[in-house]
PDB file of C-alpha atoms in Angstrom:
ATOM      1  CA  MET A   1       8.618  -6.940 -11.083  1.00 93.00           C
ATOM      2  CA  LEU A   2       7.061  -7.015  -7.469  1.00 96.00           C
ATOM      3  CA  ILE A   3       3.973  -8.326  -6.921  1.00 97.00           C
ATOM      4  CA  GLU A   4       2.526  -7.210  -3.629  1.00 98.00           C
ATOM      5  CA  VAL A   5      -0.525  -8.745  -2.486  1.00 98.00           C
ATOM      6  CA  ILE A   6      -3.181  -7.607   0.320  1.00 98.00           C
ATOM      7  CA  ALA A   7      -3.637 -10.097   3.032  1.00 98.00           C
ATOM      8  CA  ASP A   8      -5.589  -9.979   6.375  1.00 97.00           C
ATOM      9  CA  THR A   9      -5.227 -13.820   7.747  1.00 98.00           C
ATOM     10  CA  LEU A  10      -2.072 -15.668   8.872  1.00 98.00           C
ATOM     11  CA  SER A  11      -3.315 -18.436   6.088  1.00 98.00           C
ATOM     12  CA  ASP A  12      -3.992 -16.074   3.322  1.00 97.00           C
ATOM     13  CA  ALA A  13      -0.149 -14.935   3.771  1.00 98.00           C
ATOM     14  CA  LEU A  14       1.021 -17.823   3.552  1.00 98.00           C
ATOM     15  CA  ILE A  15      -0.743 -18.746   0.508  1.00 98.00           C
ATOM     16  CA  ALA A  16       0.431 -15.555  -1.399  1.00 98.00           C
ATOM     17  CA  GLN A  17       4.311 -16.498  -0.205  1.00 98.00           C
ATOM     18  CA  GLU A  18       3.870 -19.702  -1.607  1.00 98.00           C
ATOM     19  CA  ALA A  19       2.490 -18.892  -4.920  1.00 98.00           C
ATOM     20  CA  GLY A  20       5.297 -16.283  -5.352  1.00 97.00           C
ATOM     21  CA  ALA A  21       4.029 -12.843  -4.105  1.00 97.00           C
ATOM     22  CA  GLY A  22       7.268 -10.629  -3.662  1.00 98.00           C
ATOM     23  CA  ARG A  23       5.657  -8.786  -0.239  1.00 98.00           C
ATOM     24  CA  ILE A  24       2.930  -8.571   1.735  1.00 98.00           C
ATOM     25  CA  GLU A  25       0.422  -5.652   2.835  1.00 98.00           C
ATOM     26  CA  LEU A  26      -0.870  -6.746   6.122  1.00 98.00           C
ATOM     27  CA  VAL A  27      -4.204  -5.549   6.557  1.00 98.00           C
ATOM     28  CA  THR A  28      -7.705  -5.802   8.466  1.00 98.00           C
ATOM     29  CA  GLY A  29     -11.141  -4.451   7.603  1.00 95.00           C
ATOM     30  CA  LEU A  30     -10.729  -4.951   3.982  1.00 94.00           C
ATOM     31  CA  ALA A  31     -14.299  -3.834   3.217  1.00 89.00           C
ATOM     32  CA  GLU A  32     -13.467  -0.205   5.151  1.00 92.00           C
ATOM     33  CA  GLY A  33      -9.994   0.152   2.911  1.00 91.00           C
ATOM     34  CA  GLY A  34      -7.802  -1.499   5.354  1.00 95.00           C
ATOM     35  CA  LEU A  35      -7.184  -0.916   9.043  1.00 98.00           C
ATOM     36  CA  THR A  36      -4.317  -1.518  11.529  1.00 98.00           C
ATOM     37  CA  PRO A  37      -4.406  -5.308  12.114  1.00 98.00           C
ATOM     38  CA  GLY A  38      -4.410  -7.033  15.159  1.00 97.00           C
ATOM     39  CA  TYR A  39      -0.626  -7.275  17.147  1.00 97.00           C
ATOM     40  CA  GLY A  40      -0.948 -11.180  17.275  1.00 98.00           C
ATOM     41  CA  VAL A  41      -1.776 -11.380  13.441  1.00 98.00           C
ATOM     42  CA  ILE A  42       1.018  -9.361  12.959  1.00 98.00           C
ATOM     43  CA  GLU A  43       3.570 -11.016  14.786  1.00 98.00           C
ATOM     44  CA  ARG A  44       2.894 -14.400  13.486  1.00 98.00           C
ATOM     45  CA  VAL A  45       2.902 -12.960  10.055  1.00 98.00           C
ATOM     46  CA  CYS A  46       6.040 -11.353  10.572  1.00 98.00           C
ATOM     47  CA  LYS A  47       7.476 -14.778  12.029  1.00 98.00           C
ATOM     48  CA  GLU A  48       6.419 -17.081   9.722  1.00 98.00           C
ATOM     49  CA  LEU A  49       7.071 -15.613   6.329  1.00 98.00           C
ATOM     50  CA  LYS A  50      10.136 -15.060   4.340  1.00 98.00           C
ATOM     51  CA  ILE A  51       8.992 -12.901   2.303  1.00 98.00           C
ATOM     52  CA  PRO A  52       8.570  -8.330   3.551  1.00 98.00           C
ATOM     53  CA  VAL A  53       5.845  -7.770   5.362  1.00 98.00           C
ATOM     54  CA  ASN A  54       4.245  -3.930   5.144  1.00 98.00           C
ATOM     55  CA  VAL A  55       1.565  -3.621   8.015  1.00 98.00           C
ATOM     56  CA  MET A  56      -1.311  -0.808   7.220  1.00 98.00           C
ATOM     57  CA  ILE A  57      -1.090   1.941  10.107  1.00 98.00           C
ATOM     58  CA  ARG A  58      -4.667   3.325   9.832  1.00 98.00           C
ATOM     59  CA  PRO A  59      -6.577   3.651  13.007  1.00 97.00           C
ATOM     60  CA  HIS A  60      -9.919   4.287  11.595  1.00 97.00           C
ATOM     61  CA  SER A  61     -12.128   4.078   8.246  1.00 95.00           C
ATOM     62  CA  ARG A  62     -13.185   7.946   8.639  1.00 94.00           C
ATOM     63  CA  GLY A  63     -10.970   9.124   6.046  1.00 93.00           C
ATOM     64  CA  PHE A  64      -6.932  10.489   5.961  1.00 97.00           C
ATOM     65  CA  CYS A  65      -7.528  13.446   8.464  1.00 97.00           C
ATOM     66  CA  TYR A  66      -6.233  12.520  11.485  1.00 98.00           C
ATOM     67  CA  SER A  67      -6.748  14.268  15.250  1.00 97.00           C
ATOM     68  CA  GLU A  68      -3.547  14.832  17.417  1.00 98.00           C
ATOM     69  CA  GLU A  69      -4.656  11.809  19.461  1.00 98.00           C
ATOM     70  CA  ASP A  70      -4.813   9.406  16.112  1.00 98.00           C
ATOM     71  CA  ILE A  71      -1.577  10.253  15.418  1.00 98.00           C
ATOM     72  CA  GLU A  72      -0.193   9.273  18.658  1.00 98.00           C
ATOM     73  CA  VAL A  73      -2.092   6.060  18.136  1.00 98.00           C
ATOM     74  CA  MET A  74      -0.434   5.561  14.951  1.00 98.00           C
ATOM     75  CA  ILE A  75       3.041   6.652  16.080  1.00 98.00           C
ATOM     76  CA  GLN A  76       2.814   3.519  18.971  1.00 98.00           C
ATOM     77  CA  ASP A  77       1.218   1.435  16.220  1.00 98.00           C
ATOM     78  CA  ILE A  78       4.452   1.749  14.286  1.00 98.00           C
ATOM     79  CA  ASP A  79       6.595   1.108  17.172  1.00 98.00           C
ATOM     80  CA  ILE A  80       4.919  -1.979  17.963  1.00 98.00           C
ATOM     81  CA  CYS A  81       5.333  -3.012  14.439  1.00 98.00           C
ATOM     82  CA  LYS A  82       9.008  -2.500  14.351  1.00 98.00           C
ATOM     83  CA  LYS A  83       9.454  -4.736  17.538  1.00 98.00           C
ATOM     84  CA  LEU A  84       6.965  -7.144  16.169  1.00 98.00           C
ATOM     85  CA  GLY A  85       9.403  -7.679  12.923  1.00 97.00           C
ATOM     86  CA  ALA A  86       7.567  -5.747  10.613  1.00 98.00           C
ATOM     87  CA  ALA A  87       9.997  -4.958   7.265  1.00 98.00           C
ATOM     88  CA  GLY A  88       7.739  -1.911   6.656  1.00 98.00           C
ATOM     89  CA  VAL A  89       4.608   0.271   7.460  1.00 98.00           C
ATOM     90  CA  VAL A  90       1.830   1.789   5.094  1.00 98.00           C
ATOM     91  CA  PHE A  91       0.270   4.718   6.204  1.00 98.00           C
ATOM     92  CA  GLY A  92      -1.016   8.585   3.991  1.00 98.00           C
ATOM     93  CA  VAL A  93      -1.575  11.713   6.196  1.00 98.00           C
ATOM     94  CA  LEU A  94      -3.670  14.628   4.623  1.00 98.00           C
ATOM     95  CA  THR A  95      -5.041  17.767   5.350  1.00 98.00           C
ATOM     96  CA  HIS A  96      -8.782  19.179   5.889  1.00 96.00           C
ATOM     97  CA  ASN A  97      -8.072  20.372   2.153  1.00 97.00           C
ATOM     98  CA  ASN A  98      -6.671  17.379   0.921  1.00 97.00           C
ATOM     99  CA  GLN A  99      -3.034  18.334   0.677  1.00 98.00           C
ATOM    100  CA  VAL A 100      -0.576  16.032   2.387  1.00 98.00           C
ATOM    101  CA  HIS A 101      -0.252  16.881   5.867  1.00 98.00           C
ATOM    102  CA  ILE A 102       3.546  17.613   6.048  1.00 98.00           C
ATOM    103  CA  ASP A 103       4.031  17.754  10.350  1.00 98.00           C
ATOM    104  CA  TYR A 104       2.229  14.709  10.886  1.00 98.00           C
ATOM    105  CA  LEU A 105       4.029  13.249   7.963  1.00 98.00           C
ATOM    106  CA  LYS A 106       7.580  13.707   9.412  1.00 98.00           C
ATOM    107  CA  ARG A 107       6.280  12.274  12.696  1.00 98.00           C
ATOM    108  CA  LEU A 108       4.976   9.147  11.342  1.00 98.00           C
ATOM    109  CA  ILE A 109       8.431   8.699   9.271  1.00 98.00           C
ATOM    110  CA  ASP A 110      10.545   9.701  12.212  1.00 98.00           C
ATOM    111  CA  ALA A 111       8.594   6.752  14.024  1.00 98.00           C
ATOM    112  CA  ALA A 112       9.257   4.211  10.927  1.00 98.00           C
ATOM    113  CA  ASP A 113      13.183   5.391  11.054  1.00 96.00           C
ATOM    114  CA  GLY A 114      14.679   2.203   9.276  1.00 94.00           C
ATOM    115  CA  MET A 115      11.603   0.638   8.161  1.00 98.00           C
ATOM    116  CA  ASP A 116      10.413   0.895   4.834  1.00 98.00           C
ATOM    117  CA  ILE A 117       7.522   3.043   4.057  1.00 98.00           C
ATOM    118  CA  THR A 118       4.792   2.995   1.795  1.00 98.00           C
ATOM    119  CA  PHE A 119       2.504   6.317   0.944  1.00 98.00           C
ATOM    120  CA  HIS A 120      -0.778   4.742   0.630  1.00 97.00           C
ATOM    121  CA  ARG A 121      -4.162   5.666  -1.289  1.00 94.00           C
ATOM    122  CA  ALA A 122      -4.585   8.856   0.590  1.00 96.00           C
ATOM    123  CA  PHE A 123      -2.306   9.923  -2.390  1.00 98.00           C
ATOM    124  CA  ASP A 124      -5.464   9.332  -4.465  1.00 97.00           C
ATOM    125  CA  GLU A 125      -7.828  11.496  -2.508  1.00 96.00           C
ATOM    126  CA  ALA A 126      -5.727  14.580  -2.341  1.00 97.00           C
ATOM    127  CA  ASP A 127      -6.598  17.811  -4.085  1.00 96.00           C
ATOM    128  CA  ASP A 128      -3.514  18.069  -6.725  1.00 97.00           C
ATOM    129  CA  GLN A 129      -1.589  14.421  -7.219  1.00 97.00           C
ATOM    130  CA  PHE A 130       1.263  16.189  -9.011  1.00 97.00           C
ATOM    131  CA  ALA A 131       1.733  18.336  -5.859  1.00 97.00           C
ATOM    132  CA  ALA A 132       1.228  15.762  -3.621  1.00 98.00           C
ATOM    133  CA  MET A 133       3.815  13.730  -5.105  1.00 98.00           C
ATOM    134  CA  GLU A 134       6.234  16.322  -5.274  1.00 97.00           C
ATOM    135  CA  ILE A 135       6.117  16.382  -1.254  1.00 98.00           C
ATOM    136  CA  ILE A 136       6.193  12.860  -0.944  1.00 98.00           C
ATOM    137  CA  LYS A 137       9.234  13.151  -3.094  1.00 97.00           C
ATOM    138  CA  GLN A 138      11.593  15.279  -0.834  1.00 97.00           C
ATOM    139  CA  TYR A 139      11.439  12.361   1.887  1.00 98.00           C
ATOM    140  CA  PRO A 140      14.095   9.588   0.778  1.00 98.00           C
ATOM    141  CA  GLN A 141      12.577   7.236   3.627  1.00 98.00           C
ATOM    142  CA  ILE A 142       9.283   6.603   1.687  1.00 98.00           C
ATOM    143  CA  SER A 143       9.952   4.241  -0.906  1.00 98.00           C
ATOM    144  CA  ARG A 144       6.983   4.434  -3.173  1.00 98.00           C
ATOM    145  CA  ILE A 145       3.744   5.268  -3.244  1.00 98.00           C
ATOM    146  CA  LEU A 146       0.513   3.434  -3.952  1.00 98.00           C
ATOM    147  CA  THR A 147      -2.039   4.829  -6.023  1.00 98.00           C
ATOM    148  CA  SER A 148      -4.514   4.195  -8.490  1.00 97.00           C
ATOM    149  CA  GLY A 149      -4.522   7.473 -10.111  1.00 97.00           C
ATOM    150  CA  GLY A 150      -7.524   8.671  -8.759  1.00 95.00           C
ATOM    151  CA  GLU A 151      -9.284   6.473 -10.405  1.00 96.00           C
ATOM    152  CA  ARG A 152     -11.692   3.604  -8.983  1.00 93.00           C
ATOM    153  CA  SER A 153      -9.310   1.215 -11.021  1.00 96.00           C
ATOM    154  CA  ALA A 154      -5.848   1.768 -11.617  1.00 97.00           C
ATOM    155  CA  ALA A 155      -6.308   0.534 -15.306  1.00 96.00           C
ATOM    156  CA  ASN A 156      -8.739   3.787 -16.002  1.00 96.00           C
ATOM    157  CA  ALA A 157      -6.054   5.987 -15.033  1.00 97.00           C
ATOM    158  CA  ALA A 158      -3.126   5.042 -17.388  1.00 97.00           C
ATOM    159  CA  ALA A 159      -2.353   8.150 -18.392  1.00 97.00           C
ATOM    160  CA  ARG A 160      -1.840   9.511 -15.084  1.00 97.00           C
ATOM    161  CA  LEU A 161      -0.357   7.178 -13.677  1.00 98.00           C
ATOM    162  CA  ARG A 162       2.130   6.797 -16.798  1.00 98.00           C
ATOM    163  CA  LYS A 163       2.892  10.428 -15.922  1.00 98.00           C
ATOM    164  CA  LEU A 164       3.499  10.275 -12.125  1.00 98.00           C
ATOM    165  CA  ASN A 165       5.718   7.104 -12.972  1.00 98.00           C
ATOM    166  CA  GLU A 166       7.839   9.414 -15.542  1.00 97.00           C
ATOM    167  CA  LEU A 167       8.179  12.405 -12.679  1.00 97.00           C
ATOM    168  CA  THR A 168       9.441  10.080  -9.881  1.00 97.00           C
ATOM    169  CA  ALA A 169      11.817   8.191 -12.579  1.00 94.00           C
ATOM    170  CA  ASP A 170      14.987   9.725 -11.434  1.00 93.00           C
ATOM    171  CA  SER A 171      14.035   9.661  -7.543  1.00 96.00           C
ATOM    172  CA  HIS A 172      14.203   7.461  -4.820  1.00 97.00           C
ATOM    173  CA  LEU A 173      10.362   7.148  -5.239  1.00 98.00           C
ATOM    174  CA  LYS A 174       8.418   4.443  -6.827  1.00 98.00           C
ATOM    175  CA  ILE A 175       4.749   4.221  -8.092  1.00 98.00           C
ATOM    176  CA  MET A 176       3.218   1.354  -7.264  1.00 98.00           C
ATOM    177  CA  ALA A 177      -0.636   0.730  -9.263  1.00 98.00           C
ATOM    178  CA  GLY A 178      -3.116  -0.784  -7.770  1.00 97.00           C
ATOM    179  CA  ALA A 179      -6.578  -1.073  -7.379  1.00 96.00           C
ATOM    180  CA  GLY A 180      -8.707  -3.012 -10.107  1.00 96.00           C
ATOM    181  CA  LEU A 181      -5.747  -4.680 -11.596  1.00 97.00           C
ATOM    182  CA  SER A 182      -6.149  -8.585 -12.415  1.00 96.00           C
ATOM    183  CA  ILE A 183      -5.233 -11.418 -14.995  1.00 96.00           C
ATOM    184  CA  GLU A 184      -7.446  -9.386 -17.626  1.00 96.00           C
ATOM    185  CA  ASN A 185      -6.021  -6.348 -17.857  1.00 96.00           C
ATOM    186  CA  ILE A 186      -2.366  -6.493 -16.373  1.00 97.00           C
ATOM    187  CA  THR A 187      -0.589  -6.703 -19.494  1.00 96.00           C
ATOM    188  CA  ALA A 188      -2.487  -4.095 -21.439  1.00 96.00           C
ATOM    189  CA  PHE A 189      -1.973  -1.834 -18.169  1.00 97.00           C
ATOM    190  CA  LEU A 190       1.915  -2.589 -17.991  1.00 97.00           C
ATOM    191  CA  ASP A 191       2.339  -2.023 -21.888  1.00 96.00           C
ATOM    192  CA  GLU A 192       1.007   1.417 -21.453  1.00 96.00           C
ATOM    193  CA  VAL A 193       2.331   1.851 -17.663  1.00 97.00           C
ATOM    194  CA  PRO A 194       5.765   0.361 -16.719  1.00 96.00           C
ATOM    195  CA  VAL A 195       5.786   0.562 -13.422  1.00 97.00           C
ATOM    196  CA  THR A 196       8.037  -2.031 -11.433  1.00 96.00           C
ATOM    197  CA  GLU A 197       5.682  -2.746  -8.533  1.00 97.00           C
ATOM    198  CA  VAL A 198       2.204  -3.895  -8.970  1.00 98.00           C
ATOM    199  CA  HIS A 199      -0.585  -4.446  -5.788  1.00 98.00           C
ATOM    200  CA  PHE A 200      -2.999  -7.092  -5.841  1.00 98.00           C
ATOM    201  CA  GLY A 201      -6.425  -7.261  -3.880  1.00 97.00           C
ATOM    202  CA  THR A 202      -9.490  -8.677  -5.530  1.00 96.00           C
ATOM    203  CA  GLY A 203      -8.090  -9.312  -8.268  1.00 97.00           C
ATOM    204  CA  VAL A 204      -6.346 -12.283  -7.035  1.00 98.00           C
ATOM    205  CA  ARG A 205      -9.135 -14.082  -4.511  1.00 97.00           C
ATOM    206  CA  PHE A 206     -12.024 -15.918  -5.457  1.00 97.00           C
ATOM    207  CA  GLN A 207     -14.404 -14.595  -6.835  1.00 96.00           C
ATOM    208  CA  SER A 208     -12.875 -11.498  -7.106  1.00 96.00           C
ATOM    209  CA  SER A 209     -14.426 -10.960  -3.349  1.00 96.00           C
ATOM    210  CA  TYR A 210     -12.299 -10.036  -0.229  1.00 95.00           C
ATOM    211  CA  ASP A 211     -15.368 -12.390   1.148  1.00 95.00           C
ATOM    212  CA  HIS A 212     -12.921 -15.295   0.150  1.00 96.00           C
ATOM    213  CA  GLN A 213      -9.687 -16.262   0.354  1.00 97.00           C
ATOM    214  CA  ILE A 214      -6.516 -16.032  -1.713  1.00 98.00           C
ATOM    215  CA  ASP A 215      -6.262 -17.611  -4.987  1.00 98.00           C
ATOM    216  CA  PRO A 216      -2.852 -19.093  -5.508  1.00 98.00           C
ATOM    217  CA  GLU A 217      -3.684 -20.019  -9.003  1.00 98.00           C
ATOM    218  CA  ARG A 218      -4.647 -16.533  -9.999  1.00 98.00           C
ATOM    219  CA  VAL A 219      -1.140 -15.180  -8.330  1.00 98.00           C
ATOM    220  CA  ARG A 220       0.577 -17.927 -10.269  1.00 97.00           C
ATOM    221  CA  LYS A 221      -0.969 -16.698 -13.307  1.00 97.00           C
ATOM    222  CA  ILE A 222      -0.233 -13.050 -12.894  1.00 97.00           C
ATOM    223  CA  ILE A 223       3.742 -14.117 -12.210  1.00 96.00           C
ATOM    224  CA  LYS A 224       3.583 -16.012 -15.291  1.00 95.00           C
ATOM    225  CA  ILE A 225       2.276 -13.160 -17.308  1.00 93.00           C
ATOM    226  CA  ILE A 226       4.378 -10.396 -16.244  1.00 89.00           C
ATOM    227  CA  GLY A 227       7.615 -12.024 -15.879  1.00 80.00           C
ATOM    228  CA  ALA A 228       7.718 -11.877 -12.329  1.00 61.00           C
TER     229      ALA A 228
END
């Protein structure tokens, strides 16, 4: 079981690593759902951490439909992340009809050549998640989909996430459950949805809020609970 933890500072990333996290999703703009962090933060975190660091590639918080100029910026950000030592990148692109934007997705995948790729929670806004999953599944470069099953909390979407997990079981693609998972609900959730990667944000922070730093004891408790 791999635990991915969201971090927006070097200190948070170091705390998560020390507590036993398996991977960092590095972002800024947590209140806006995560945006591409500054290059200085990316460089320092990638340099100082021993665990993989995957960087959010999201130029603005106005949804997941992008202009040509946005895509060009995202490609440039991916290129810089590669040079700064990031293990992977995290992105998602949709059309105005809330379907996977295949052309833009291909361009971002090409830019990330050799890097680990997560298709992020843009997936949760897809008009048909199962159709979106089948499209994403066609690209072996994409390692996983981060999803809450379309609900505010993954804990409220166990049936859908279990089905998505079953449909990807015979492929390279993993379902990484995230959003709303915590010490209190992770055991019951994993009993219903046997994913191998889980993603934590507020669930591992003091006062369960992005206004506070990561609580290493919460990370350790989750690792102990799930036997990671």
